[in-house]
């Protein structure tokens, strides 16, 4: 699609939507949001960018191979279980640290787990999206 | 012992890399690995021989009755020593034998795993743990038998071994679980005093049948014997190991292990007695017509395995003694002979006995080794095999009332073993040197040392039996029979009936050997009906399974999405509606609408929009229209979630709907022109399916809300979310904290689905390129 307005605005929208997705991820524990929704929004951001600028450009901007992101997400989610194992607690019991910093507050392994979900959802969605779009061009 | 096994697995895992690093010097490492293990077991010999088993226990999953518990008693130690001693010879041999194989590095990983698994089988005290190792031996032998995976025959042999022993393994697991439910424990050592409890339980026959099927498949007893000769596709060192100390001996070990606990009844004793005797004589007969060195040896192994099982079936003190000696003797000579067969193959280039001959001059050490092992196998004084056979005959003669029949069978089977040894151990070396084998020469030292030492130990054990195996025999008999034997092992028993039978065996064997050229052509003319061969049954079952799978797949996955959807919906709908119906019949619920139904204007409008969008979707005559109405439909549902206070779900729904529309638009361009392809009848059918699914869901929701089941979960999550999960968003806290393990499972499924998408798309691009 060749639209100068969309193409230009998508550059800013990409950044904004990404920020929004991270915002969703972080607030998810207390307000609506979370890793799943955050990951979908982040994927939607790239989808928008790809509609405006083509799949190759979107791939270049994303920089990672989507499957790598999927694996990384799974790895992060699994790694979030490590503290509970090393601490000798039940598997995947949440471990929280109170940082004392006003905005951030308590940080815990569930957040890390949620981040893993975020990455995984982002990776899968982009994998499917890029694959379908890539075939289209070929 | 856990540390030993873990270390052993670890060394096996890295040995491919060590092999690549050391190349020719790997010989030293290869031998040192099993020898270290051997030393570890020898150090424990005094304690075990004194009658006190070495025990070890680590908690693993106690709620399942699964613990890492190990016990080293006489029986375990005997096997452990054999596994590591023969392992040392095999490793040493293989590190030279396989030097020209391309993938030799992987081999050492596999065979290390094989050895460790077998050690695990004999050391485990927990039945479930034993089962784990048991299956590991199947898997590692699958990898080893199929080692030459370029050859189709190799692969199918490996598959055959895996399927037969794997199916037996499932039976074994069922038997173990039954046994566990009867005794209330999975620790084998705790069954020791429970013989009466187990044998009088109504499940006893099932337990015996299932466990014996497991043991018989593993030890290749009739009618499961057919996988073993095919396993000859493996490299010779593997065959040597498989036949002498591992895998096929696992079944024997299992029967011996459970002999005291679930034995003693007619059912147990007679089953193994007759299966063993059948295998013994049948395999002897089958071995007669073979001409390949390794197949000859394979059938003789079958025959000996049958003999061992038969001896356990006889179960007298003398029979256990014979079992024990025969077991050790067989392991030593069979490993030796397989390695010799490998050497002949390696140096002379053929394994066909008809083409071998006159190699004594070229390969004197190999020849001496082979002859020494052959004497043990024939039962010639003063080797351990002689004592084994004498004791075997004595034990068989004692049997009442079948003794006379069994002794004839035993002598006949032993005579066939003599034929095998004459063919394998003597014939390749005797006679004039053949011109076509002029290139043959002696094998390198590393390939000679192992077999020679094993053959020599057969002689030493024969000369000083009491010194070497006396204590072990006593300790083992406690494990098998629960009492000490108190019988000395002697080489010479004087001139008696048994000695006479030994001579008869030898004479008969030699006679059979010389008649072989006359008899063989006649055997070739015989045609046995295919129905009599268990291997044909196996082939048929396998082919039938594949046909069934192909039929089912083409029915369920015919390539039309609507068939998939119909199958998925119906297979969920039918059983679930039955449940719902039964609950209705039982008065479980009445479909009553809440009394105070109030619909706001927003809700009514929303419902109307959704209904209109659905109608438009059904009537749409272009894809774009359909996609737009789908989007409207999805967003409408999302708004419902907002109204009823599930913003999280709504958020996700919106995101999904957005991406859905994008995906549809992407594929839209490439789809063929929109046509109405469905016939009215098909539409009616689909409509019915959709309507019944809708009605079912409505009824389910009505039931759930009308019953108002008191579930503490909602309150629990609401109460504990903030203090326990540090979050106010209950949905998210449940997802990432309370039920994080479920989520982990789900995202793993998602990741696998992504791999599936990747594979499918790659497949398509592969086609176009």
XYZ file of N, CA and C in Angstrom, chain B residues 77-291:
645
model
N 24.714 -57.514 41.768
C 26.159 -57.408 41.632
C 26.659 -58.308 40.503
N 26.104 -59.526 40.443
C 26.505 -60.424 39.366
C 26.317 -59.748 38.009
N 25.130 -59.187 37.830
C 24.856 -58.533 36.555
C 25.733 -57.307 36.358
N 25.902 -56.522 37.424
C 26.694 -55.303 37.295
C 28.129 -55.637 36.895
N 28.669 -56.688 37.488
C 30.032 -57.080 37.145
C 30.128 -57.528 35.691
N 29.129 -58.318 35.270
C 29.133 -58.775 33.870
C 29.009 -57.593 32.920
N 28.098 -56.684 33.241
C 27.849 -55.540 32.360
C 29.120 -54.719 32.200
N 29.821 -54.474 33.308
C 30.989 -53.598 33.202
C 32.192 -54.347 32.635
N 32.365 -55.619 33.023
C 33.519 -56.362 32.504
C 33.410 -56.534 30.991
N 32.246 -57.028 30.555
C 32.076 -57.220 29.120
C 32.027 -55.867 28.423
N 31.467 -54.872 29.129
C 31.462 -53.513 28.595
C 32.876 -53.048 28.272
N 33.806 -53.346 29.169
C 35.190 -52.917 28.951
C 35.740 -53.545 27.673
N 35.495 -54.856 27.513
C 35.979 -55.530 26.308
C 35.341 -54.934 25.059
N 34.033 -54.676 25.148
C 33.302 -54.175 23.980
C 33.761 -52.764 23.613
N 33.937 -51.917 24.623
C 34.386 -50.544 24.366
C 35.761 -50.537 23.717
N 36.640 -51.333 24.317
C 38.009 -51.407 23.821
C 38.015 -51.850 22.359
N 37.235 -52.899 22.117
C 37.151 -53.488 20.785
C 36.563 -52.488 19.791
N 35.460 -51.851 20.231
C 34.741 -50.968 19.309
C 35.563 -49.752 18.929
N 36.438 -49.304 19.833
C 37.174 -48.080 19.513
C 38.167 -48.319 18.376
N 38.493 -49.588 18.113
C 39.311 -49.873 16.934
C 38.427 -50.299 15.765
N 37.446 -51.174 16.087
C 36.585 -51.756 15.061
C 35.848 -50.690 14.258
N 35.437 -49.616 14.956
C 34.595 -48.618 14.308
C 35.378 -47.457 13.728
N 36.696 -47.590 13.712
C 37.497 -46.428 13.339
C 37.135 -45.919 11.948
N 36.687 -46.824 11.072
C 36.403 -46.389 9.702
C 34.943 -46.006 9.497
N 34.147 -46.115 10.567
C 32.761 -45.673 10.450
C 32.727 -44.161 10.488
N 31.819 -43.614 9.672
C 31.746 -42.158 9.641
C 31.239 -41.568 10.944
N 30.268 -42.241 11.524
C 29.626 -41.649 12.696
C 30.039 -42.369 13.971
N 31.282 -42.805 14.012
C 31.736 -43.582 15.161
C 31.601 -42.803 16.461
N 31.735 -41.473 16.395
C 31.665 -40.696 17.640
C 30.321 -40.874 18.330
N 29.247 -40.854 17.539
C 27.919 -41.008 18.145
C 27.773 -42.364 18.816
N 28.401 -43.372 18.197
C 28.276 -44.726 18.699
C 28.624 -44.810 20.185
N 29.693 -44.110 20.571
C 30.137 -44.248 21.959
C 29.170 -43.575 22.926
N 28.485 -42.539 22.431
C 27.436 -41.970 23.262
C 26.316 -42.979 23.485
N 25.892 -43.620 22.380
C 24.792 -44.586 22.470
C 25.144 -45.765 23.367
N 26.336 -46.319 23.141
C 26.635 -47.558 23.857
C 26.906 -47.262 25.328
N 27.420 -46.055 25.618
C 27.573 -45.661 27.020
C 26.220 -45.564 27.702
N 25.259 -45.010 26.984
C 23.901 -44.902 27.522
C 23.297 -46.286 27.729
N 23.592 -47.176 26.778
C 23.101 -48.551 26.852
C 23.634 -49.228 28.115
N 24.951 -49.086 28.339
C 25.566 -49.715 29.505
C 24.983 -49.140 30.788
N 24.878 -47.814 30.840
C 24.392 -47.184 32.061
C 22.939 -47.576 32.339
N 22.132 -47.636 31.267
C 20.735 -48.020 31.457
C 20.636 -49.423 32.026
N 21.455 -50.311 31.505
C 21.408 -51.688 31.990
C 21.831 -51.745 33.448
N 22.861 -50.977 33.799
C 23.254 -50.914 35.211
C 22.087 -50.403 36.049
N 21.388 -49.396 35.504
C 20.238 -48.868 36.225
C 19.178 -49.927 36.449
N 18.921 -50.752 35.423
C 17.912 -51.807 35.559
C 18.258 -52.731 36.711
N 19.518 -53.135 36.789
C 19.852 -54.140 37.814
C 20.044 -53.502 39.185
N 20.275 -52.202 39.238
C 20.491 -51.577 40.546
C 19.209 -51.030 41.153
N 18.232 -50.681 40.307
C 17.041 -50.010 40.823
C 16.280 -50.896 41.788
N 15.823 -50.302 42.870
C 14.986 -51.041 43.806
C 13.538 -50.621 43.638
N 13.336 -49.429 43.108
C 11.977 -48.960 42.874
C 11.518 -49.474 41.507
N 10.315 -50.060 41.465
C 9.852 -50.664 40.204
C 9.728 -49.645 39.084
N 9.215 -48.451 39.441
C 9.028 -47.444 38.402
C 10.377 -46.976 37.873
N 11.325 -46.871 38.777
C 12.672 -46.485 38.365
C 13.257 -47.560 37.454
N 13.055 -48.804 37.864
C 13.519 -49.918 37.033
C 12.907 -49.815 35.655
N 11.618 -49.470 35.608
C 10.939 -49.361 34.323
C 11.564 -48.270 33.446
N 11.916 -47.149 34.087
C 12.549 -46.065 33.329
C 13.824 -46.558 32.656
N 14.654 -47.234 33.434
C 15.908 -47.735 32.869
C 15.634 -48.815 31.823
N 14.633 -49.602 32.098
C 14.227 -50.666 31.183
C 13.904 -50.099 29.811
N 13.125 -49.026 29.796
C 12.781 -48.385 28.528
C 14.003 -47.728 27.902
N 14.888 -47.210 28.754
C 16.102 -46.597 28.221
C 16.960 -47.629 27.491
N 16.990 -48.861 27.990
C 17.749 -49.881 27.261
C 17.106 -50.126 25.903
N 15.767 -50.099 25.851
C 15.091 -50.286 24.561
C 15.459 -49.173 23.601
N 15.440 -47.944 24.114
C 15.698 -46.802 23.234
C 17.152 -46.818 22.763
N 18.079 -47.079 23.707
C 19.477 -47.037 23.276
C 19.778 -48.214 22.351
N 19.127 -49.356 22.558
C 19.380 -50.460 21.631
C 18.767 -50.156 20.267
N 17.666 -49.409 20.267
C 17.083 -48.968 18.986
C 18.108 -48.145 18.210
N 18.753 -47.223 18.918
C 19.749 -46.379 18.258
C 20.935 -47.207 17.782
N 21.287 -48.235 18.575
C 22.460 -49.033 18.223
C 22.158 -49.998 17.078
N 20.992 -50.649 17.147
C 20.661 -51.604 16.083
C 20.509 -50.859 14.768
N 19.934 -49.653 14.856
C 19.767 -48.870 13.635
C 20.966 -47.992 13.341
N 22.116 -48.372 13.853
C 23.275 -47.491 13.734
C 23.642 -47.231 12.276
N 23.562 -48.265 11.462
C 23.810 -48.067 10.024
C 22.521 -47.591 9.381
N 22.115 -46.369 9.748
C 20.759 -45.951 9.413
C 20.577 -45.654 7.935
N 21.642 -45.752 7.151
C 21.470 -45.561 5.711
C 20.761 -46.757 5.091
N 20.880 -47.912 5.779
C 20.290 -49.123 5.213
C 18.876 -49.312 5.741
N 17.964 -49.552 4.801
C 16.566 -49.708 5.192
C 16.391 -50.905 6.112
N 17.137 -51.995 5.859
C 16.968 -53.199 6.671
C 17.385 -52.913 8.101
N 18.412 -52.094 8.252
C 18.880 -51.715 9.571
C 17.795 -50.968 10.328
N 17.183 -50.046 9.640
C 16.149 -49.242 10.290
C 14.951 -50.096 10.678
N 14.545 -51.009 9.756
C 13.357 -51.786 10.080
C 13.655 -52.778 11.200
N 14.897 -53.289 11.268
C 15.253 -54.173 12.387
C 15.201 -53.415 13.701
N 15.717 -52.193 13.683
C 15.717 -51.389 14.899
C 14.291 -51.117 15.342
N 13.449 -50.815 14.355
C 12.053 -50.527 14.675
C 11.375 -51.762 15.246
N 11.692 -52.915 14.658
C 11.094 -54.166 15.122
C 11.452 -54.401 16.583
N 12.744 -54.261 16.895
C 13.173 -54.470 18.277
C 12.482 -53.488 19.198
N 12.374 -52.243 18.747
C 11.776 -51.229 19.609
C 10.289 -51.501 19.821
N 9.593 -51.865 18.747
C 8.154 -52.078 18.882
C 7.858 -53.294 19.748
N 8.592 -54.375 19.514
C 8.321 -55.594 20.285
C 8.649 -55.374 21.757
N 9.858 -54.871 22.027
C 10.212 -54.686 23.434
C 9.429 -53.534 24.047
N 9.083 -52.546 23.219
C 8.305 -51.428 23.740
C 6.900 -51.855 24.131
N 6.276 -52.688 23.293
C 4.946 -53.183 23.631
C 5.013 -54.019 24.900
N 6.053 -54.851 24.989
C 6.243 -55.627 26.214
C 6.447 -54.710 27.403
N 7.153 -53.620 27.173
C 7.395 -52.662 28.256
C 6.093 -52.091 28.793
N 5.147 -51.831 27.885
C 3.859 -51.301 28.347
C 3.143 -52.329 29.211
N 3.202 -53.589 28.772
C 2.585 -54.646 29.580
C 3.258 -54.699 30.943
N 4.572 -54.600 30.935
C 5.316 -54.647 32.185
C 4.887 -53.519 33.106
N 4.732 -52.329 32.543
C 4.336 -51.187 33.368
C 2.976 -51.442 34.006
N 2.055 -51.974 33.185
C 0.731 -52.284 33.729
C 0.856 -53.300 34.854
N 1.680 -54.327 34.631
C 1.875 -55.342 35.668
C 2.458 -54.744 36.934
N 3.417 -53.841 36.757
C 4.034 -53.221 37.926
C 3.041 -52.363 38.693
N 2.203 -51.638 37.950
C 1.224 -50.791 38.634
C 0.232 -51.649 39.407
N -0.182 -52.775 38.787
C -1.082 -53.690 39.493
C -0.412 -54.223 40.758
N 0.836 -54.630 40.580
C 1.573 -55.168 41.717
C 1.690 -54.108 42.808
N 1.942 -52.866 42.373
C 2.048 -51.778 43.335
C 0.734 -51.558 44.071
N -0.391 -51.702 43.347
C -1.668 -51.469 44.016
C -2.001 -52.605 44.969
N -1.509 -53.798 44.660
C -1.760 -54.930 45.555
C -0.926 -54.798 46.824
N 0.348 -54.407 46.652
C 1.242 -54.388 47.810
C 1.291 -53.038 48.499
N 0.832 -52.003 47.795
C 0.890 -50.676 48.404
C 2.274 -50.070 48.409
N 3.163 -50.604 47.605
C 4.515 -50.065 47.578
C 5.129 -50.351 46.220
N 6.122 -49.558 45.871
C 6.819 -49.819 44.617
C 8.246 -50.293 44.851
N 8.624 -50.416 46.108
C 9.985 -50.860 46.403
C 10.042 -52.379 46.313
N 10.893 -52.875 45.408
C 10.941 -54.315 45.206
C 11.367 -55.017 46.500
N 12.313 -54.419 47.219
C 12.804 -55.079 48.430
C 11.712 -55.206 49.492
N 10.689 -54.319 49.388
C 9.647 -54.418 50.418
C 8.667 -55.554 50.127
N 8.734 -56.126 48.904
C 7.840 -57.251 48.584
C 8.332 -58.552 49.183
N 9.514 -58.492 49.729
C 10.195 -59.738 50.059
C 9.353 -60.674 50.908
N 8.649 -60.101 51.878
C 7.865 -60.955 52.771
C 6.414 -61.080 52.330
N 6.112 -60.627 51.110
C 4.698 -60.544 50.731
C 4.259 -61.632 49.765
N 5.056 -62.671 49.596
C 4.734 -63.698 48.600
C 3.287 -64.181 48.742
N 2.879 -64.439 49.976
C 1.550 -64.989 50.168
C 0.459 -63.987 49.797
N 0.688 -62.740 50.236
C -0.267 -61.683 49.920
C -0.453 -61.555 48.416
N 0.668 -61.542 47.691
C 0.603 -61.325 46.244
C -0.031 -62.524 45.557
N 0.429 -63.729 45.890
C -0.034 -64.900 45.141
C -1.489 -65.229 45.434
N -2.021 -64.755 46.564
C -3.420 -65.094 46.853
C -4.364 -63.994 46.384
N -3.816 -62.922 45.855
C -4.672 -61.807 45.435
C -5.390 -62.133 44.122
N -6.631 -61.676 43.954
C -7.332 -61.962 42.692
C -6.628 -61.410 41.450
N -5.834 -60.366 41.625
C -5.130 -59.825 40.470
C -3.871 -60.608 40.110
N -3.563 -61.624 40.909
C -2.287 -62.315 40.714
C -2.069 -62.831 39.290
N -3.064 -63.535 38.697
C -2.811 -64.032 37.332
C -2.498 -62.911 36.340
N -3.196 -61.794 36.496
C -2.938 -60.679 35.591
C -1.525 -60.149 35.794
N -1.117 -60.030 37.034
C 0.233 -59.527 37.328
C 1.275 -60.428 36.672
N 1.107 -61.739 36.886
C 2.072 -62.686 36.325
C 2.112 -62.561 34.810
N 0.926 -62.532 34.193
C 0.881 -62.488 32.728
C 1.563 -61.234 32.204
N 1.246 -60.092 32.805
C 1.779 -58.821 32.294
C 3.289 -58.736 32.493
N 3.747 -59.112 33.675
C 5.185 -59.017 33.934
C 5.938 -59.995 33.040
N 5.372 -61.188 32.855
C 6.074 -62.154 32.013
C 6.096 -61.718 30.551
N 5.027 -61.090 30.084
C 5.066 -60.602 28.702
C 6.201 -59.596 28.558
N 6.348 -58.719 29.536
C 7.447 -57.761 29.511
C 8.793 -58.463 29.468
N 8.963 -59.432 30.348
C 10.252 -60.123 30.424
C 10.504 -60.950 29.171
N 9.470 -61.611 28.662
C 9.639 -62.493 27.498
C 9.966 -61.699 26.232
N 9.312 -60.538 26.057
C 9.649 -59.746 24.867
C 11.093 -59.271 24.949
N 11.488 -58.835 26.126
C 12.835 -58.309 26.285
C 13.863 -59.410 26.061
N 13.589 -60.582 26.605
C 14.553 -61.668 26.493
C 14.279 -62.556 25.291
N 13.443 -62.091 24.387
C 13.213 -62.766 23.114
C 12.793 -64.216 23.283
N 11.859 -64.472 24.204
C 11.337 -65.819 24.357
C 10.237 -66.053 23.322
N 10.046 -67.314 22.954
C 8.976 -67.669 22.033
C 7.652 -67.158 22.586
N 6.746 -66.554 21.854
C 6.799 -66.280 20.415
C 7.309 -64.885 20.066
N 8.059 -64.281 20.959
C 8.553 -62.933 20.663
C 10.013 -62.967 20.216
N 10.486 -64.156 19.812
C 11.912 -64.315 19.587
C 12.411 -63.680 18.302
N 11.466 -63.333 17.389
C 11.912 -63.036 16.026
C 12.699 -61.745 15.893
N 12.603 -60.843 16.911
C 13.326 -59.580 16.735
C 14.819 -59.753 16.935
N 15.213 -60.768 17.710
C 16.630 -60.852 18.088
C 17.555 -61.164 16.906
N 17.254 -62.189 16.082
C 18.162 -62.422 14.947
C 18.244 -61.216 14.012
N 17.137 -60.477 13.876
C 17.181 -59.305 13.006
C 18.041 -58.197 13.592
N 18.179 -58.217 14.918
C 18.985 -57.179 15.562
C 20.450 -57.299 15.171
N 20.772 -58.336 14.384
C 22.148 -58.515 13.905
C 22.581 -57.419 12.944
N 21.627 -56.560 12.575
C 21.998 -55.443 11.707
C 22.951 -54.492 12.418
N 23.009 -54.596 13.726
C 23.897 -53.716 14.497
C 25.351 -54.103 14.251
N 26.292 -53.167 14.481
C 27.709 -53.530 14.410
C 28.037 -54.640 15.422
N 29.016 -55.479 15.095
C 29.310 -56.652 15.928
C 29.519 -56.366 17.414
N 30.228 -55.305 17.809
C 30.387 -55.075 19.244
C 29.048 -54.911 19.950
N 28.083 -54.306 19.259
C 26.761 -54.154 19.862
C 26.125 -55.509 20.071
N 26.211 -56.366 19.041
C 25.636 -57.704 19.170
C 26.259 -58.418 20.352
N 27.563 -58.288 20.475
C 28.250 -58.952 21.571
C 27.680 -58.494 22.897
N 27.457 -57.204 23.012
C 26.980 -56.640 24.275
C 25.526 -56.997 24.514
N 24.729 -56.812 23.456
C 23.301 -57.076 23.540
C 23.028 -58.514 23.976
N 23.787 -59.434 23.438
C 23.509 -60.842 23.671
C 24.112 -61.373 24.957
N 25.202 -60.729 25.420
C 25.876 -61.341 26.554
C 25.479 -60.699 27.864
N 25.436 -59.386 27.902
C 25.287 -58.762 29.209
C 24.114 -57.805 29.316
N 23.615 -57.309 28.201
C 22.585 -56.282 28.329
C 21.316 -56.688 27.613
N 20.296 -55.850 27.758
C 19.044 -55.946 27.003
C 18.372 -57.307 27.115
N 18.853 -58.301 26.391
C 18.144 -59.580 26.430
C 18.283 -60.219 27.807
N 19.340 -59.871 28.517
C 19.490 -60.412 29.865
C 18.611 -59.657 30.862
N 18.112 -58.497 30.442
C 17.272 -57.731 31.363
C 16.011 -58.516 31.717
N 15.429 -59.188 30.704
C 14.240 -59.990 30.968
C 14.545 -61.129 31.918
N 15.688 -61.766 31.703
C 16.119 -62.851 32.586
C 16.284 -62.317 34.007
N 16.926 -61.159 34.089
C 17.130 -60.547 35.399
C 15.798 -60.315 36.093
N 14.836 -59.795 35.325
C 13.539 -59.460 35.925
C 12.851 -60.703 36.481
N 12.889 -61.784 35.703
C 12.247 -63.011 36.181
C 12.938 -63.490 37.462
N 14.283 -63.457 37.440
C 15.020 -63.897 38.618
C 14.730 -62.990 39.806
N 14.614 -61.696 39.527
C 14.385 -60.721 40.593
C 13.054 -60.947 41.286
N 12.026 -61.255 40.489
C 10.692 -61.426 41.064
C 10.401 -62.863 41.449
N 11.369 -63.753 41.225
C 11.102 -65.166 41.428
C 10.635 -65.465 42.847
N 11.296 -64.870 43.814
C 10.909 -65.139 45.193
C 9.594 -64.458 45.533
N 9.415 -63.238 45.054
C 8.275 -62.429 45.478
C 6.969 -62.930 44.883
N 6.943 -63.196 43.578
C 5.670 -63.607 43.000
C 5.731 -65.033 42.454
N 6.815 -65.738 42.744
C 6.942 -67.097 42.224
C 6.429 -68.126 43.217
N 6.770 -69.389 42.909
C 6.404 -70.469 43.807
C 5.061 -71.089 43.475
N 4.251 -70.428 42.639
C 2.964 -71.006 42.287
C 3.105 -71.774 40.976
N 2.142 -72.642 40.725
C 2.186 -73.429 39.494
C 2.125 -72.512 38.282
N 1.325 -71.454 38.403
C 1.153 -70.536 37.271
C 2.492 -69.935 36.846
N 3.205 -69.400 37.815
C 4.485 -68.754 37.531
C 5.508 -69.759 37.034
N 5.687 -70.838 37.803
C 6.746 -71.799 37.481
C 6.494 -72.457 36.127
N 5.236 -72.918 35.915
C 4.970 -73.649 34.675
C 5.053 -72.735 33.461
N 4.583 -71.480 33.617
C 4.642 -70.571 32.467
C 6.083 -70.410 32.013
N 6.968 -70.136 32.964
C 8.333 -69.884 32.516
C 9.025 -71.185 32.139
N 8.672 -72.269 32.821
C 9.299 -73.545 32.477
C 9.004 -73.913 31.018
N 7.728 -73.834 30.627
C 7.388 -74.301 29.284
C 7.782 -73.293 28.208
N 7.656 -71.996 28.517
C 8.121 -71.011 27.543
C 9.612 -71.179 27.305
N 10.347 -71.316 28.405
C 11.790 -71.457 28.292
C 12.169 -72.696 27.498
N 11.530 -73.821 27.812
C 11.873 -75.065 27.122
C 11.541 -74.969 25.636
N 10.385 -74.353 25.321
C 10.007 -74.200 23.911
C 11.040 -73.366 23.165
N 11.402 -72.228 23.776
C 12.385 -71.361 23.126
C 13.695 -72.102 22.937
N 14.092 -72.847 23.961
C 15.375 -73.550 23.931
C 15.456 -74.493 22.729
N 14.455 -75.328 22.550
C 14.550 -76.349 21.507
C 14.261 -75.745 20.135
N 13.307 -74.803 20.089
C 12.958 -74.189 18.811
C 14.148 -73.422 18.231
N 14.798 -72.637 19.107
C 15.933 -71.847 18.641
C 17.076 -72.760 18.222
N 17.245 -73.885 18.936
C 18.266 -74.847 18.552
C 18.026 -75.361 17.142
N 16.754 -75.721 16.871
C 16.407 -76.218 15.535
C 16.630 -75.152 14.473
N 16.215 -73.930 14.797
C 16.324 -72.864 13.807
C 17.778 -72.511 13.507
N 18.643 -72.695 14.518
C 20.044 -72.308 14.324
C 20.718 -73.219 13.292
N 20.168 -74.419 13.120
C 20.845 -75.445 12.324
C 21.051 -75.040 10.882
N 20.084 -74.294 10.340
C 20.171 -73.993 8.913
C 20.859 -72.676 8.616
N 21.317 -71.968 9.645
C 21.942 -70.661 9.411
C 23.353 -70.829 8.862
N 23.797 -69.815 8.101
C 25.163 -69.893 7.619
C 25.941 -68.616 7.902
